[in-house]
Amino acid sequence: MASKQAVLTDKSPAPLPQFSQAIKYNGMVYCSGNIGKAPDAAALAEGGIKPETRQAIKNLAAVLEAAGSSLGHVVKVNVFLTTMDDFAPFNEAYDEFFGSIDPKPCRTCVAVHQLPFGAKMEIECTAFANPGVKL
């Protein structure tokens, strides 16, 4: 039976003690949620939903790379917004990263009451590892 392995990179914000940045298991990478905070920043990206989204996806990309995967191998994305008023601008920033990927990952987007540290959005994903990467 394959064992699960934690993924940790300093190119994404350090996780809280309660979870891992990602877990690799059986050829898949399961990424925890990311908010729009740079690894070396004390605060969220300034300017609203688009900068937060861009930074959160950059964080996910760094974790996926550390796990031997990439945004191009994402199969499922879950998005949490604090208001659906941000749905269209979120999608504009999201498309900067996922717009050219075909086929597109499956995605769920829901509105939530609030997110940690006052974030406007949080995003998590599941991806497969690059062929040949030992998990």
Short mmCIF file of C-alpha atoms in Angstrom, two decimals:
data_model
loop_
_atom_site.label_atom_id
_atom_site.label_comp_id
_atom_site.label_asym_id
_atom_site.label_seq_id
_atom_site.Cartn_x
_atom_site.Cartn_y
_atom_site.Cartn_z
CA MET A 1 0.00 0.00 0.00
CA ALA A 2 1.34 3.46 -0.91
CA SER A 3 2.02 5.83 1.94
CA LYS A 4 0.98 9.44 2.02
CA GLN A 5 3.68 12.11 1.98
CA ALA A 6 3.47 15.73 3.10
CA VAL A 7 4.58 18.47 0.71
CA LEU A 8 6.32 21.56 2.08
CA THR A 9 7.90 24.45 0.20
CA ASP A 10 9.08 27.88 1.33
CA LYS A 11 7.74 29.29 -1.97
CA SER A 12 4.24 29.25 -0.48
CA PRO A 13 3.12 30.49 2.96
CA ALA A 14 3.90 28.05 5.75
CA PRO A 15 0.87 26.05 6.82
CA LEU A 16 -0.62 26.35 10.27
CA PRO A 17 0.26 23.43 12.58
CA GLN A 18 -3.12 21.79 11.92
CA PHE A 19 -2.51 20.88 8.24
CA SER A 20 -0.01 20.31 5.40
CA GLN A 21 0.43 22.46 2.31
CA ALA A 22 -0.38 19.31 0.32
CA ILE A 23 -0.41 15.55 0.54
CA LYS A 24 0.89 13.26 -2.20
CA TYR A 25 -0.78 9.88 -2.39
CA ASN A 26 -1.17 7.25 -5.07
CA GLY A 27 -0.19 9.52 -7.99
CA MET A 28 -2.33 12.44 -6.83
CA VAL A 29 -1.57 15.74 -5.08
CA TYR A 30 -4.19 17.14 -2.70
CA CYS A 31 -3.50 20.83 -1.97
CA SER A 32 -4.83 22.67 1.06
CA GLY A 33 -6.62 25.96 0.56
CA ASN A 34 -4.54 29.03 -0.22
CA ILE A 35 -5.34 32.68 0.31
CA GLY A 36 -3.72 35.69 -1.32
CA LYS A 37 -0.75 36.06 1.02
CA ALA A 38 2.80 35.89 -0.35
CA PRO A 39 5.22 33.53 1.44
CA ASP A 40 7.27 36.41 2.84
CA ALA A 41 4.41 38.86 3.47
CA ALA A 42 2.65 39.64 6.71
CA ALA A 43 -0.57 40.68 5.00
CA LEU A 44 -2.79 39.78 2.07
CA ALA A 45 -2.05 41.12 -1.40
CA GLU A 46 -3.43 44.64 -1.65
CA GLY A 47 -6.02 45.77 -4.15
CA GLY A 48 -8.90 43.37 -3.73
CA ILE A 49 -10.01 40.09 -5.18
CA LYS A 50 -7.82 40.01 -8.30
CA PRO A 51 -4.44 40.47 -6.55
CA GLU A 52 -5.50 38.02 -3.83
CA THR A 53 -6.53 35.47 -6.45
CA ARG A 54 -3.30 35.84 -8.42
CA GLN A 55 -1.19 35.36 -5.28
CA ALA A 56 -3.23 32.39 -4.07
CA ILE A 57 -2.83 30.62 -7.42
CA LYS A 58 0.92 31.39 -7.44
CA ASN A 59 1.04 29.76 -4.00
CA LEU A 60 -0.78 26.68 -5.32
CA ALA A 61 1.56 26.52 -8.33
CA ALA A 62 4.59 26.53 -6.00
CA VAL A 63 3.15 23.71 -3.88
CA LEU A 64 2.27 21.69 -6.97
CA GLU A 65 5.79 22.16 -8.36
CA ALA A 66 7.28 21.00 -5.05
CA ALA A 67 5.06 17.92 -5.32
CA GLY A 68 6.14 17.13 -8.88
CA SER A 69 3.01 18.47 -10.55
CA SER A 70 1.76 21.71 -12.10
CA LEU A 71 -1.33 23.83 -12.73
CA GLY A 72 -1.69 22.01 -16.05
CA HIS A 73 -2.30 18.76 -14.16
CA VAL A 74 -5.08 20.09 -11.94
CA VAL A 75 -8.26 18.04 -12.19
CA LYS A 76 -10.46 19.70 -9.53
CA VAL A 77 -10.60 23.19 -8.03
CA ASN A 78 -12.69 24.38 -5.09
CA VAL A 79 -13.16 28.12 -4.65
CA PHE A 80 -14.54 29.99 -1.65
CA LEU A 81 -15.57 33.64 -2.04
CA THR A 82 -16.85 35.91 0.72
CA THR A 83 -19.27 37.50 -1.76
CA MET A 84 -20.54 36.40 -5.14
CA ASP A 85 -20.10 40.04 -6.20
CA ASP A 86 -16.45 39.00 -6.68
CA PHE A 87 -17.30 36.09 -9.00
CA ALA A 88 -16.58 37.89 -12.30
CA PRO A 89 -13.32 39.59 -11.21
CA PHE A 90 -12.19 36.33 -9.58
CA ASN A 91 -12.76 34.55 -12.91
CA GLU A 92 -10.74 37.18 -14.77
CA ALA A 93 -7.71 36.56 -12.54
CA TYR A 94 -8.30 32.78 -12.53
CA ASP A 95 -8.33 32.74 -16.34
CA GLU A 96 -4.84 34.31 -16.39
CA PHE A 97 -3.61 30.94 -15.06
CA PHE A 98 -6.16 28.39 -16.24
CA GLY A 99 -7.52 30.03 -19.41
CA SER A 100 -5.17 28.22 -21.79
CA ILE A 101 -5.40 24.82 -20.09
CA ASP A 102 -7.46 22.26 -21.99
CA PRO A 103 -9.41 20.50 -20.75
CA LYS A 104 -10.29 22.86 -17.93
CA PRO A 105 -10.30 21.43 -14.40
CA CYS A 106 -13.63 20.66 -12.77
CA ARG A 107 -14.54 23.50 -10.42
CA THR A 108 -16.87 24.36 -7.59
CA CYS A 109 -17.33 27.94 -6.37
CA VAL A 110 -19.30 28.79 -3.26
CA ALA A 111 -19.89 31.86 -1.14
CA VAL A 112 -18.93 31.63 2.52
CA HIS A 113 -19.53 33.91 5.48
CA GLN A 114 -15.84 34.64 6.12
CA LEU A 115 -12.31 33.34 5.57
CA PRO A 116 -9.12 33.38 7.67
CA PHE A 117 -7.21 36.66 8.04
CA GLY A 118 -9.95 38.64 6.30
CA ALA A 119 -9.25 37.04 2.91
CA LYS A 120 -11.78 37.63 0.13
CA MET A 121 -11.13 34.22 -1.42
CA GLU A 122 -9.56 30.83 -0.83
CA ILE A 123 -8.71 28.20 -3.44
CA GLU A 124 -7.73 24.54 -3.17
CA CYS A 125 -7.07 21.90 -5.80
CA THR A 126 -6.35 18.28 -6.60
CA ALA A 127 -3.86 17.37 -9.34
CA PHE A 128 -2.06 14.35 -10.71
CA ALA A 129 1.70 14.07 -10.55
CA ASN A 130 3.88 14.47 -13.63
CA PRO A 131 4.48 11.11 -15.30
CA GLY A 132 7.66 9.54 -13.95
CA VAL A 133 7.54 11.37 -10.62
CA LYS A 134 7.84 8.94 -7.75
CA LEU A 135 5.22 9.51 -5.10
#
